mmCIF file with all atom_site columns, C-alpha atoms in Angstrom:
data_model
loop_
_atom_site.group_PDB
_atom_site.id
_atom_site.type_symbol
_atom_site.label_atom_id
_atom_site.label_alt_id
_atom_site.label_comp_id
_atom_site.label_asym_id
_atom_site.label_entity_id
_atom_site.label_seq_id
_atom_site.pdbx_PDB_ins_code
_atom_site.Cartn_x
_atom_site.Cartn_y
_atom_site.Cartn_z
_atom_site.occupancy
_atom_site.B_iso_or_equiv
_atom_site.pdbx_formal_charge
_atom_site.auth_seq_id
_atom_site.auth_comp_id
_atom_site.auth_asym_id
_atom_site.auth_atom_id
_atom_site.pdbx_PDB_model_num
ATOM 1   C CA . UNK A 1 1   ? -92.241 196.268 -25.033 1.00 0.00 ? 11  UNK A CA 1
ATOM 2   C CA . UNK A 1 2   ? -91.045 193.736 -22.473 1.00 0.00 ? 12  UNK A CA 1
ATOM 3   C CA . UNK A 1 3   ? -87.554 192.581 -22.554 1.00 0.00 ? 13  UNK A CA 1
ATOM 4   C CA . UNK A 1 4   ? -86.503 189.457 -20.719 1.00 0.00 ? 14  UNK A CA 1
ATOM 5   C CA . UNK A 1 5   ? -82.712 188.920 -20.004 1.00 0.00 ? 15  UNK A CA 1
ATOM 6   C CA . UNK A 1 6   ? -81.716 185.549 -19.323 1.00 0.00 ? 16  UNK A CA 1
ATOM 7   C CA . UNK A 1 7   ? -78.569 183.801 -18.068 1.00 0.00 ? 17  UNK A CA 1
ATOM 8   C CA . UNK A 1 8   ? -76.203 182.554 -20.793 1.00 0.00 ? 18  UNK A CA 1
ATOM 9   C CA . UNK A 1 9   ? -76.628 178.721 -21.315 1.00 0.00 ? 19  UNK A CA 1
ATOM 10  C CA . UNK A 1 10  ? -74.241 176.516 -19.693 1.00 0.00 ? 20  UNK A CA 1
ATOM 11  C CA . UNK A 1 11  ? -72.278 173.470 -21.440 1.00 0.00 ? 21  UNK A CA 1
ATOM 12  C CA . UNK A 1 12  ? -70.362 170.581 -19.966 1.00 0.00 ? 22  UNK A CA 1
ATOM 13  C CA . UNK A 1 13  ? -68.192 167.843 -21.718 1.00 0.00 ? 23  UNK A CA 1
ATOM 14  C CA . UNK A 1 14  ? -68.322 164.351 -20.838 1.00 0.00 ? 24  UNK A CA 1
ATOM 15  C CA . UNK A 1 15  ? -65.811 162.735 -20.233 1.00 0.00 ? 25  UNK A CA 1
ATOM 16  C CA . UNK A 1 16  ? -64.258 165.679 -18.598 1.00 0.00 ? 26  UNK A CA 1
ATOM 17  C CA . UNK A 1 17  ? -60.790 164.250 -18.597 1.00 0.00 ? 27  UNK A CA 1
ATOM 18  C CA . UNK A 1 18  ? -57.886 164.094 -18.337 1.00 0.00 ? 28  UNK A CA 1
ATOM 19  C CA . UNK A 1 19  ? -57.950 161.108 -20.810 1.00 0.00 ? 29  UNK A CA 1
ATOM 20  C CA . UNK A 1 20  ? -54.705 159.198 -21.753 1.00 0.00 ? 30  UNK A CA 1
ATOM 21  C CA . UNK A 1 21  ? -54.445 157.193 -24.903 1.00 0.00 ? 31  UNK A CA 1
ATOM 22  C CA . UNK A 1 22  ? -51.800 155.409 -26.782 1.00 0.00 ? 32  UNK A CA 1
ATOM 23  C CA . UNK A 1 23  ? -50.805 156.689 -30.221 1.00 0.00 ? 33  UNK A CA 1
ATOM 24  C CA . UNK A 1 24  ? -53.270 155.535 -32.785 1.00 0.00 ? 34  UNK A CA 1
ATOM 25  C CA . UNK A 1 25  ? -55.851 154.334 -30.352 1.00 0.00 ? 35  UNK A CA 1
ATOM 26  C CA . UNK A 1 26  ? -59.552 154.760 -30.708 1.00 0.00 ? 36  UNK A CA 1
ATOM 27  C CA . UNK A 1 27  ? -60.621 157.665 -28.499 1.00 0.00 ? 37  UNK A CA 1
ATOM 28  C CA . UNK A 1 28  ? -63.744 158.137 -26.665 1.00 0.00 ? 38  UNK A CA 1
ATOM 29  C CA . UNK A 1 29  ? -65.965 160.719 -28.036 1.00 0.00 ? 39  UNK A CA 1
ATOM 30  C CA . UNK A 1 30  ? -66.406 163.935 -26.233 1.00 0.00 ? 40  UNK A CA 1
ATOM 31  C CA . UNK A 1 31  ? -70.119 164.851 -25.825 1.00 0.00 ? 41  UNK A CA 1
ATOM 32  C CA . UNK A 1 32  ? -71.293 168.368 -25.016 1.00 0.00 ? 42  UNK A CA 1
ATOM 33  C CA . UNK A 1 33  ? -74.343 168.785 -23.119 1.00 0.00 ? 43  UNK A CA 1
ATOM 34  C CA . UNK A 1 34  ? -75.860 172.375 -23.111 1.00 0.00 ? 44  UNK A CA 1
ATOM 35  C CA . UNK A 1 35  ? -78.648 173.794 -20.890 1.00 0.00 ? 45  UNK A CA 1
ATOM 36  C CA . UNK A 1 36  ? -80.366 177.015 -20.283 1.00 0.00 ? 46  UNK A CA 1
ATOM 37  C CA . UNK A 1 37  ? -80.429 180.279 -22.509 1.00 0.00 ? 47  UNK A CA 1
ATOM 38  C CA . UNK A 1 38  ? -83.408 180.514 -24.869 1.00 0.00 ? 48  UNK A CA 1
ATOM 39  C CA . UNK A 1 39  ? -85.007 177.426 -26.301 1.00 0.00 ? 49  UNK A CA 1
ATOM 40  C CA . UNK A 1 40  ? -83.411 174.244 -26.820 1.00 0.00 ? 50  UNK A CA 1
ATOM 41  C CA . UNK A 1 41  ? -81.623 174.796 -30.130 1.00 0.00 ? 51  UNK A CA 1
ATOM 42  C CA . UNK A 1 42  ? -77.901 175.208 -29.964 1.00 0.00 ? 52  UNK A CA 1
ATOM 43  C CA . UNK A 1 43  ? -75.025 175.601 -32.341 1.00 0.00 ? 53  UNK A CA 1
ATOM 44  C CA . UNK A 1 44  ? -71.663 173.898 -31.693 1.00 0.00 ? 54  UNK A CA 1
ATOM 45  C CA . UNK A 1 45  ? -68.079 174.812 -32.490 1.00 0.00 ? 55  UNK A CA 1
ATOM 46  C CA . UNK A 1 46  ? -65.163 172.738 -31.019 1.00 0.00 ? 56  UNK A CA 1
ATOM 47  C CA . UNK A 1 47  ? -61.619 173.984 -30.630 1.00 0.00 ? 57  UNK A CA 1
ATOM 48  C CA . UNK A 1 48  ? -58.174 172.745 -29.767 1.00 0.00 ? 58  UNK A CA 1
ATOM 49  C CA . UNK A 1 49  ? -55.667 174.430 -27.616 1.00 0.00 ? 59  UNK A CA 1
ATOM 50  C CA . UNK A 1 50  ? -51.993 173.974 -26.647 1.00 0.00 ? 60  UNK A CA 1
ATOM 51  C CA . UNK A 1 51  ? -52.617 175.392 -23.375 1.00 0.00 ? 61  UNK A CA 1
ATOM 52  C CA . UNK A 1 52  ? -55.265 174.668 -20.688 1.00 0.00 ? 62  UNK A CA 1
ATOM 53  C CA . UNK A 1 53  ? -57.532 177.434 -21.849 1.00 0.00 ? 63  UNK A CA 1
ATOM 54  C CA . UNK A 1 54  ? -60.964 177.971 -23.394 1.00 0.00 ? 64  UNK A CA 1
ATOM 55  C CA . UNK A 1 55  ? -59.802 181.243 -25.143 1.00 0.00 ? 65  UNK A CA 1
ATOM 56  C CA . UNK A 1 56  ? -57.346 181.669 -28.211 1.00 0.00 ? 66  UNK A CA 1
ATOM 57  C CA . UNK A 1 57  ? -57.845 178.113 -29.489 1.00 0.00 ? 67  UNK A CA 1
ATOM 58  C CA . UNK A 1 58  ? -57.772 176.898 -32.988 1.00 0.00 ? 68  UNK A CA 1
ATOM 59  C CA . UNK A 1 59  ? -61.123 176.357 -34.693 1.00 0.00 ? 69  UNK A CA 1
ATOM 60  C CA . UNK A 1 60  ? -61.568 172.803 -35.952 1.00 0.00 ? 70  UNK A CA 1
ATOM 61  C CA . UNK A 1 61  ? -63.094 173.023 -39.223 1.00 0.00 ? 71  UNK A CA 1
ATOM 62  C CA . UNK A 1 62  ? -66.273 170.858 -39.647 1.00 0.00 ? 72  UNK A CA 1
ATOM 63  C CA . UNK A 1 63  ? -66.682 169.784 -35.991 1.00 0.00 ? 73  UNK A CA 1
ATOM 64  C CA . UNK A 1 64  ? -69.978 171.548 -35.326 1.00 0.00 ? 74  UNK A CA 1
ATOM 65  C CA . UNK A 1 65  ? -71.846 168.386 -33.809 1.00 0.00 ? 75  UNK A CA 1
ATOM 66  C CA . UNK A 1 66  ? -72.523 167.972 -30.037 1.00 0.00 ? 76  UNK A CA 1
ATOM 67  C CA . UNK A 1 67  ? -70.047 165.192 -30.011 1.00 0.00 ? 77  UNK A CA 1
ATOM 68  C CA . UNK A 1 68  ? -66.335 165.245 -31.270 1.00 0.00 ? 78  UNK A CA 1
ATOM 69  C CA . UNK A 1 69  ? -63.639 162.474 -31.174 1.00 0.00 ? 79  UNK A CA 1
ATOM 70  C CA . UNK A 1 70  ? -60.156 163.717 -30.672 1.00 0.00 ? 80  UNK A CA 1
ATOM 71  C CA . UNK A 1 71  ? -57.525 162.403 -32.999 1.00 0.00 ? 81  UNK A CA 1
ATOM 72  C CA . UNK A 1 72  ? -54.720 160.228 -31.495 1.00 0.00 ? 82  UNK A CA 1
ATOM 73  C CA . UNK A 1 73  ? -52.364 160.300 -34.523 1.00 0.00 ? 83  UNK A CA 1
ATOM 74  C CA . UNK A 1 74  ? -49.821 162.523 -32.946 1.00 0.00 ? 84  UNK A CA 1
ATOM 75  C CA . UNK A 1 75  ? -47.987 162.214 -29.685 1.00 0.00 ? 85  UNK A CA 1
ATOM 76  C CA . UNK A 1 76  ? -48.500 165.112 -27.195 1.00 0.00 ? 86  UNK A CA 1
ATOM 77  C CA . UNK A 1 77  ? -51.038 167.072 -24.992 1.00 0.00 ? 87  UNK A CA 1
ATOM 78  C CA . UNK A 1 78  ? -53.926 169.010 -26.595 1.00 0.00 ? 88  UNK A CA 1
ATOM 79  C CA . UNK A 1 79  ? -56.878 170.578 -24.777 1.00 0.00 ? 89  UNK A CA 1
ATOM 80  C CA . UNK A 1 80  ? -60.319 170.525 -26.410 1.00 0.00 ? 90  UNK A CA 1
ATOM 81  C CA . UNK A 1 81  ? -63.358 172.744 -25.636 1.00 0.00 ? 91  UNK A CA 1
ATOM 82  C CA . UNK A 1 82  ? -66.646 173.589 -27.445 1.00 0.00 ? 92  UNK A CA 1
ATOM 83  C CA . UNK A 1 83  ? -68.520 176.898 -27.793 1.00 0.00 ? 93  UNK A CA 1
ATOM 84  C CA . UNK A 1 84  ? -72.269 176.916 -27.915 1.00 0.00 ? 94  UNK A CA 1
ATOM 85  C CA . UNK A 1 85  ? -74.393 179.666 -29.441 1.00 0.00 ? 95  UNK A CA 1
ATOM 86  C CA . UNK A 1 86  ? -78.088 180.507 -29.835 1.00 0.00 ? 96  UNK A CA 1
ATOM 87  C CA . UNK A 1 87  ? -78.179 182.817 -32.879 1.00 0.00 ? 97  UNK A CA 1
ATOM 88  C CA . UNK A 1 88  ? -81.575 184.026 -32.389 1.00 0.00 ? 98  UNK A CA 1
ATOM 89  C CA . UNK A 1 89  ? -81.039 185.107 -28.810 1.00 0.00 ? 99  UNK A CA 1
ATOM 90  C CA . UNK A 1 90  ? -77.392 186.135 -28.875 1.00 0.00 ? 100 UNK A CA 1
ATOM 91  C CA . UNK A 1 91  ? -76.737 183.649 -26.010 1.00 0.00 ? 101 UNK A CA 1
ATOM 92  C CA . UNK A 1 92  ? -73.399 181.898 -26.181 1.00 0.00 ? 102 UNK A CA 1
ATOM 93  C CA . UNK A 1 93  ? -70.879 180.300 -23.778 1.00 0.00 ? 103 UNK A CA 1
ATOM 94  C CA . UNK A 1 94  ? -67.683 177.847 -23.800 1.00 0.00 ? 104 UNK A CA 1
ATOM 95  C CA . UNK A 1 95  ? -66.953 174.756 -21.832 1.00 0.00 ? 105 UNK A CA 1
ATOM 96  C CA . UNK A 1 96  ? -64.069 173.955 -19.751 1.00 0.00 ? 106 UNK A CA 1
ATOM 97  C CA . UNK A 1 97  ? -60.982 172.346 -21.563 1.00 0.00 ? 107 UNK A CA 1
ATOM 98  C CA . UNK A 1 98  ? -60.760 168.679 -21.596 1.00 0.00 ? 108 UNK A CA 1
ATOM 99  C CA . UNK A 1 99  ? -56.952 167.488 -21.551 1.00 0.00 ? 109 UNK A CA 1
ATOM 100 C CA . UNK A 1 100 ? -56.116 164.677 -24.144 1.00 0.00 ? 110 UNK A CA 1
ATOM 101 C CA . UNK A 1 101 ? -52.755 162.971 -23.482 1.00 0.00 ? 111 UNK A CA 1
ATOM 102 C CA . UNK A 1 102 ? -51.403 160.775 -26.479 1.00 0.00 ? 112 UNK A CA 1
ATOM 103 C CA . UNK A 1 103 ? -48.271 158.765 -25.685 1.00 0.00 ? 113 UNK A CA 1
ATOM 104 C CA . UNK A 1 104 ? -46.216 156.589 -27.720 1.00 0.00 ? 114 UNK A CA 1
ATOM 105 C CA . UNK A 1 105 ? -47.003 152.858 -27.655 1.00 0.00 ? 115 UNK A CA 1
ATOM 106 C CA . UNK A 1 106 ? -45.250 150.629 -25.005 1.00 0.00 ? 116 UNK A CA 1
ATOM 107 C CA . UNK A 1 107 ? -42.122 148.839 -25.760 1.00 0.00 ? 117 UNK A CA 1
ATOM 108 C CA . UNK A 1 108 ? -40.051 146.599 -23.763 1.00 0.00 ? 118 UNK A CA 1
ATOM 109 C CA . UNK A 1 109 ? -36.725 147.845 -22.638 1.00 0.00 ? 119 UNK A CA 1
ATOM 110 C CA . UNK A 1 110 ? -35.514 145.095 -20.344 1.00 0.00 ? 120 UNK A CA 1
ATOM 111 C CA . UNK A 1 111 ? -35.867 141.338 -21.834 1.00 0.00 ? 121 UNK A CA 1
ATOM 112 C CA . UNK A 1 112 ? -35.669 138.359 -19.687 1.00 0.00 ? 122 UNK A CA 1
ATOM 113 C CA . UNK A 1 113 ? -32.327 136.296 -20.141 1.00 0.00 ? 123 UNK A CA 1
ATOM 114 C CA . UNK A 1 114 ? -31.791 132.754 -20.183 1.00 0.00 ? 124 UNK A CA 1
ATOM 115 C CA . UNK A 1 115 ? -29.467 130.576 -17.982 1.00 0.00 ? 125 UNK A CA 1
ATOM 116 C CA . UNK A 1 116 ? -27.967 127.092 -17.668 1.00 0.00 ? 126 UNK A CA 1
ATOM 117 C CA . UNK A 1 117 ? -27.662 125.622 -14.379 1.00 0.00 ? 127 UNK A CA 1
ATOM 118 C CA . UNK A 1 118 ? -27.776 122.259 -12.503 1.00 0.00 ? 128 UNK A CA 1
ATOM 119 C CA . UNK A 1 119 ? -30.793 120.938 -10.659 1.00 0.00 ? 129 UNK A CA 1
ATOM 120 C CA . UNK A 1 120 ? -31.643 122.865 -7.659  1.00 0.00 ? 130 UNK A CA 1
ATOM 121 C CA . UNK A 1 121 ? -29.340 125.611 -8.743  1.00 0.00 ? 131 UNK A CA 1
ATOM 122 C CA . UNK A 1 122 ? -30.029 129.242 -8.241  1.00 0.00 ? 132 UNK A CA 1
ATOM 123 C CA . UNK A 1 123 ? -30.676 131.508 -11.320 1.00 0.00 ? 133 UNK A CA 1
ATOM 124 C CA . UNK A 1 124 ? -31.402 135.300 -11.531 1.00 0.00 ? 134 UNK A CA 1
ATOM 125 C CA . UNK A 1 125 ? -34.925 135.993 -11.670 1.00 0.00 ? 135 UNK A CA 1
ATOM 126 C CA . UNK A 1 126 ? -36.494 136.667 -15.063 1.00 0.00 ? 136 UNK A CA 1
ATOM 127 C CA . UNK A 1 127 ? -37.223 140.342 -15.325 1.00 0.00 ? 137 UNK A CA 1
ATOM 128 C CA . UNK A 1 128 ? -38.780 142.474 -17.869 1.00 0.00 ? 138 UNK A CA 1
ATOM 129 C CA . UNK A 1 129 ? -39.191 146.336 -18.131 1.00 0.00 ? 139 UNK A CA 1
ATOM 130 C CA . UNK A 1 130 ? -41.049 148.688 -20.447 1.00 0.00 ? 140 UNK A CA 1
ATOM 131 C CA . UNK A 1 131 ? -41.495 152.370 -21.395 1.00 0.00 ? 141 UNK A CA 1
ATOM 132 C CA . UNK A 1 132 ? -44.362 154.463 -22.794 1.00 0.00 ? 142 UNK A CA 1
ATOM 133 C CA . UNK A 1 133 ? -48.068 153.157 -22.830 1.00 0.00 ? 143 UNK A CA 1
ATOM 134 C CA . UNK A 1 134 ? -50.728 154.300 -20.452 1.00 0.00 ? 144 UNK A CA 1
ATOM 135 C CA . UNK A 1 135 ? -52.403 152.942 -17.368 1.00 0.00 ? 145 UNK A CA 1
ATOM 136 C CA . UNK A 1 136 ? -51.315 150.462 -14.927 1.00 0.00 ? 146 UNK A CA 1
ATOM 137 C CA . UNK A 1 137 ? -49.970 147.236 -16.778 1.00 0.00 ? 147 UNK A CA 1
ATOM 138 C CA . UNK A 1 138 ? -50.578 143.349 -15.852 1.00 0.00 ? 148 UNK A CA 1
ATOM 139 C CA . UNK A 1 139 ? -48.083 140.824 -16.503 1.00 0.00 ? 149 UNK A CA 1
ATOM 140 C CA . UNK A 1 140 ? -48.707 137.305 -17.380 1.00 0.00 ? 150 UNK A CA 1
ATOM 141 C CA . UNK A 1 141 ? -45.597 134.681 -17.626 1.00 0.00 ? 151 UNK A CA 1
ATOM 142 C CA . UNK A 1 142 ? -45.895 131.837 -20.025 1.00 0.00 ? 152 UNK A CA 1
ATOM 143 C CA . UNK A 1 143 ? -43.863 128.496 -20.173 1.00 0.00 ? 153 UNK A CA 1
ATOM 144 C CA . UNK A 1 144 ? -43.300 126.415 -23.303 1.00 0.00 ? 154 UNK A CA 1
ATOM 145 C CA . UNK A 1 145 ? -41.542 123.448 -24.383 1.00 0.00 ? 155 UNK A CA 1
ATOM 146 C CA . UNK A 1 146 ? -40.512 124.822 -27.807 1.00 0.00 ? 156 UNK A CA 1
ATOM 147 C CA . UNK A 1 147 ? -38.763 128.211 -28.389 1.00 0.00 ? 157 UNK A CA 1
ATOM 148 C CA . UNK A 1 148 ? -41.875 130.129 -29.435 1.00 0.00 ? 158 UNK A CA 1
ATOM 149 C CA . UNK A 1 149 ? -44.441 132.619 -27.949 1.00 0.00 ? 159 UNK A CA 1
ATOM 150 C CA . UNK A 1 150 ? -47.357 130.754 -29.449 1.00 0.00 ? 160 UNK A CA 1
ATOM 151 C CA . UNK A 1 151 ? -48.973 127.981 -27.481 1.00 0.00 ? 161 UNK A CA 1
ATOM 152 C CA . UNK A 1 152 ? -47.420 128.678 -24.239 1.00 0.00 ? 162 UNK A CA 1
ATOM 153 C CA . UNK A 1 153 ? -49.002 127.568 -20.788 1.00 0.00 ? 163 UNK A CA 1
ATOM 154 C CA . UNK A 1 154 ? -50.030 130.261 -18.399 1.00 0.00 ? 164 UNK A CA 1
ATOM 155 C CA . UNK A 1 155 ? -48.161 129.879 -15.082 1.00 0.00 ? 165 UNK A CA 1
ATOM 156 C CA . UNK A 1 156 ? -50.491 130.493 -12.412 1.00 0.00 ? 166 UNK A CA 1
ATOM 157 C CA . UNK A 1 157 ? -49.529 133.453 -10.018 1.00 0.00 ? 167 UNK A CA 1
ATOM 158 C CA . UNK A 1 158 ? -46.761 134.537 -12.100 1.00 0.00 ? 168 UNK A CA 1
ATOM 159 C CA . UNK A 1 159 ? -48.213 138.071 -12.406 1.00 0.00 ? 169 UNK A CA 1
ATOM 160 C CA . UNK A 1 160 ? -45.142 140.382 -11.646 1.00 0.00 ? 170 UNK A CA 1
ATOM 161 C CA . UNK A 1 161 ? -42.420 142.081 -13.585 1.00 0.00 ? 171 UNK A CA 1
ATOM 162 C CA . UNK A 1 162 ? -40.059 139.449 -12.375 1.00 0.00 ? 172 UNK A CA 1
ATOM 163 C CA . UNK A 1 163 ? -40.423 135.391 -12.305 1.00 0.00 ? 173 UNK A CA 1
ATOM 164 C CA . UNK A 1 164 ? -38.233 132.811 -10.531 1.00 0.00 ? 174 UNK A CA 1
ATOM 165 C CA . UNK A 1 165 ? -38.315 129.728 -12.559 1.00 0.00 ? 175 UNK A CA 1
ATOM 166 C CA . UNK A 1 166 ? -38.265 126.389 -10.927 1.00 0.00 ? 176 UNK A CA 1
ATOM 167 C CA . UNK A 1 167 ? -35.086 124.296 -11.188 1.00 0.00 ? 177 UNK A CA 1
ATOM 168 C CA . UNK A 1 168 ? -36.014 121.029 -9.441  1.00 0.00 ? 178 UNK A CA 1
ATOM 169 C CA . UNK A 1 169 ? -36.250 118.980 -12.779 1.00 0.00 ? 179 UNK A CA 1
ATOM 170 C CA . UNK A 1 170 ? -33.833 118.578 -15.455 1.00 0.00 ? 180 UNK A CA 1
ATOM 171 C CA . UNK A 1 171 ? -34.691 119.712 -19.006 1.00 0.00 ? 181 UNK A CA 1
ATOM 172 C CA . UNK A 1 172 ? -35.040 122.866 -20.994 1.00 0.00 ? 182 UNK A CA 1
ATOM 173 C CA . UNK A 1 173 ? -38.095 125.018 -20.737 1.00 0.00 ? 183 UNK A CA 1
ATOM 174 C CA . UNK A 1 174 ? -38.699 128.459 -22.457 1.00 0.00 ? 184 UNK A CA 1
ATOM 175 C CA . UNK A 1 175 ? -40.426 131.404 -20.654 1.00 0.00 ? 185 UNK A CA 1
ATOM 176 C CA . UNK A 1 176 ? -41.913 134.644 -21.856 1.00 0.00 ? 186 UNK A CA 1
ATOM 177 C CA . UNK A 1 177 ? -44.212 137.391 -20.478 1.00 0.00 ? 187 UNK A CA 1
ATOM 178 C CA . UNK A 1 178 ? -47.156 139.258 -21.896 1.00 0.00 ? 188 UNK A CA 1
ATOM 179 C CA . UNK A 1 179 ? -47.726 142.875 -20.624 1.00 0.00 ? 189 UNK A CA 1
ATOM 180 C CA . UNK A 1 180 ? -51.349 144.211 -21.056 1.00 0.00 ? 190 UNK A CA 1
ATOM 181 C CA . UNK A 1 181 ? -52.701 147.684 -20.393 1.00 0.00 ? 191 UNK A CA 1
ATOM 182 C CA . UNK A 1 182 ? -56.314 147.394 -19.312 1.00 0.00 ? 192 UNK A CA 1
ATOM 183 C CA . UNK A 1 183 ? -58.533 150.414 -19.504 1.00 0.00 ? 193 UNK A CA 1
ATOM 184 C CA . UNK A 1 184 ? -59.540 152.821 -22.290 1.00 0.00 ? 194 UNK A CA 1
ATOM 185 C CA . UNK A 1 185 ? -56.011 153.747 -23.187 1.00 0.00 ? 195 UNK A CA 1
ATOM 186 C CA . UNK A 1 186 ? -56.033 151.459 -26.303 1.00 0.00 ? 196 UNK A CA 1
ATOM 187 C CA . UNK A 1 187 ? -52.523 150.101 -25.839 1.00 0.00 ? 197 UNK A CA 1
ATOM 188 C CA . UNK A 1 188 ? -51.785 146.880 -27.412 1.00 0.00 ? 198 UNK A CA 1
ATOM 189 C CA . UNK A 1 189 ? -50.306 143.915 -25.601 1.00 0.00 ? 199 UNK A CA 1
ATOM 190 C CA . UNK A 1 190 ? -46.530 143.571 -25.883 1.00 0.00 ? 200 UNK A CA 1
ATOM 191 C CA . UNK A 1 191 ? -44.533 140.227 -25.563 1.00 0.00 ? 201 UNK A CA 1
ATOM 192 C CA . UNK A 1 192 ? -41.157 139.782 -24.292 1.00 0.00 ? 202 UNK A CA 1
ATOM 193 C CA . UNK A 1 193 ? -38.438 137.731 -25.998 1.00 0.00 ? 203 UNK A CA 1
ATOM 194 C CA . UNK A 1 194 ? -38.098 134.031 -24.928 1.00 0.00 ? 204 UNK A CA 1
ATOM 195 C CA . UNK A 1 195 ? -35.753 133.211 -22.182 1.00 0.00 ? 205 UNK A CA 1
ATOM 196 C CA . UNK A 1 196 ? -34.313 129.677 -22.391 1.00 0.00 ? 206 UNK A CA 1
ATOM 197 C CA . UNK A 1 197 ? -33.698 127.930 -18.929 1.00 0.00 ? 207 UNK A CA 1
ATOM 198 C CA . UNK A 1 198 ? -31.595 124.768 -19.206 1.00 0.00 ? 208 UNK A CA 1
ATOM 199 C CA . UNK A 1 199 ? -31.607 122.664 -16.042 1.00 0.00 ? 209 UNK A CA 1
ATOM 200 C CA . UNK A 1 200 ? -29.182 119.671 -16.128 1.00 0.00 ? 210 UNK A CA 1
ATOM 201 C CA . UNK A 1 201 ? -28.222 116.815 -13.697 1.00 0.00 ? 211 UNK A CA 1
ATOM 202 C CA . UNK A 1 202 ? -25.651 117.293 -11.056 1.00 0.00 ? 212 UNK A CA 1
ATOM 203 C CA . UNK A 1 203 ? -22.172 116.816 -12.208 1.00 0.00 ? 213 UNK A CA 1
ATOM 204 C CA . UNK A 1 204 ? -20.305 113.485 -11.246 1.00 0.00 ? 214 UNK A CA 1
ATOM 205 C CA . UNK A 1 205 ? -16.898 112.214 -12.341 1.00 0.00 ? 215 UNK A CA 1
ATOM 206 C CA . UNK A 1 206 ? -16.836 109.081 -14.610 1.00 0.00 ? 216 UNK A CA 1
ATOM 207 C CA . UNK A 1 207 ? -13.400 107.929 -13.897 1.00 0.00 ? 217 UNK A CA 1
ATOM 208 C CA . UNK A 1 208 ? -10.679 108.402 -11.222 1.00 0.00 ? 218 UNK A CA 1
ATOM 209 C CA . UNK A 1 209 ? -6.916  109.101 -11.624 1.00 0.00 ? 219 UNK A CA 1
ATOM 210 C CA . UNK A 1 210 ? -4.793  106.120 -10.672 1.00 0.00 ? 220 UNK A CA 1
ATOM 211 C CA . UNK A 1 211 ? -2.063  106.008 -8.209  1.00 0.00 ? 221 UNK A CA 1
ATOM 212 C CA . UNK A 1 212 ? 1.533   105.927 -9.484  1.00 0.00 ? 222 UNK A CA 1
ATOM 213 C CA . UNK A 1 213 ? 5.143   104.876 -8.010  1.00 0.00 ? 223 UNK A CA 1
ATOM 214 C CA . UNK A 1 214 ? 8.014   106.503 -9.674  1.00 0.00 ? 224 UNK A CA 1
ATOM 215 C CA . UNK A 1 215 ? 11.361  107.180 -8.820  1.00 0.00 ? 225 UNK A CA 1
ATOM 216 C CA . UNK A 1 216 ? 13.063  110.363 -7.997  1.00 0.00 ? 226 UNK A CA 1
ATOM 217 C CA . UNK A 1 217 ? 13.476  112.295 -11.372 1.00 0.00 ? 227 UNK A CA 1
ATOM 218 C CA . UNK A 1 218 ? 11.125  110.013 -13.198 1.00 0.00 ? 228 UNK A CA 1
ATOM 219 C CA . UNK A 1 219 ? 8.280   111.215 -15.397 1.00 0.00 ? 229 UNK A CA 1
ATOM 220 C CA . UNK A 1 220 ? 4.685   110.857 -13.928 1.00 0.00 ? 230 UNK A CA 1
ATOM 221 C CA . UNK A 1 221 ? 1.718   110.190 -16.132 1.00 0.00 ? 231 UNK A CA 1
ATOM 222 C CA . UNK A 1 222 ? -0.685  112.971 -16.302 1.00 0.00 ? 232 UNK A CA 1
ATOM 223 C CA . UNK A 1 223 ? -3.585  112.740 -13.905 1.00 0.00 ? 233 UNK A CA 1
ATOM 224 C CA . UNK A 1 224 ? -6.894  112.819 -15.728 1.00 0.00 ? 234 UNK A CA 1
ATOM 225 C CA . UNK A 1 225 ? -10.470 113.096 -14.725 1.00 0.00 ? 235 UNK A CA 1
ATOM 226 C CA . UNK A 1 226 ? -13.584 112.986 -16.697 1.00 0.00 ? 236 UNK A CA 1
ATOM 227 C CA . UNK A 1 227 ? -17.309 114.214 -15.659 1.00 0.00 ? 237 UNK A CA 1
ATOM 228 C CA . UNK A 1 228 ? -20.803 114.015 -16.839 1.00 0.00 ? 238 UNK A CA 1
ATOM 229 C CA . UNK A 1 229 ? -22.558 116.679 -18.576 1.00 0.00 ? 239 UNK A CA 1
ATOM 230 C CA . UNK A 1 230 ? -23.522 119.551 -16.676 1.00 0.00 ? 240 UNK A CA 1
ATOM 231 C CA . UNK A 1 231 ? -24.436 123.186 -16.824 1.00 0.00 ? 241 UNK A CA 1
ATOM 232 C CA . UNK A 1 232 ? -21.764 125.712 -18.195 1.00 0.00 ? 242 UNK A CA 1
ATOM 233 C CA . UNK A 1 233 ? -18.217 124.927 -19.667 1.00 0.00 ? 243 UNK A CA 1
#
């Protein structure tokens, strides 16, 4: 009899992680690639684990293919690995775990605030902030002549978390920002509230108080002044 002893097969998973997704996003399929052992026929069994280990995991019932798509229904961190077997030869091995991070979808925590001011006045920058989500976000500010986030006009170059609206022309303009999360995280775009910026003409007086001559102890008429419309009260 001739007994050939061969090394156990090897198995790798692609992508190898760590991978981050928003809750309920479509995750990438994990693909196991096996090599070596005896022959080219392999059995597969996927496991999940709460720690970064390929032992002591939970067997995933029914996940016996070379590919597995991790769920994203629950927030948290799980590790997935696969065991390959060759029943005839008794060869077996396990892969390294792949870390899957599922986070809450993004939401805005700081909304841009409107303002009312005169032409060429200074208004605080419109500012937005968010929480949760995955990846590095991009920002795009829009302007609109109506108080809606539909049909706005892209403001070229307004791609930061803050934006300084112009104040050199009178009128009312509405601003909002869309935050996007590029990449494979599956996070949806989020849109801020609308900020109304009202720019008015400079204030000027429309009448002047008149001079009065009165005797000592006499009663003077009230001095009154009127002005044009302007920002504020």
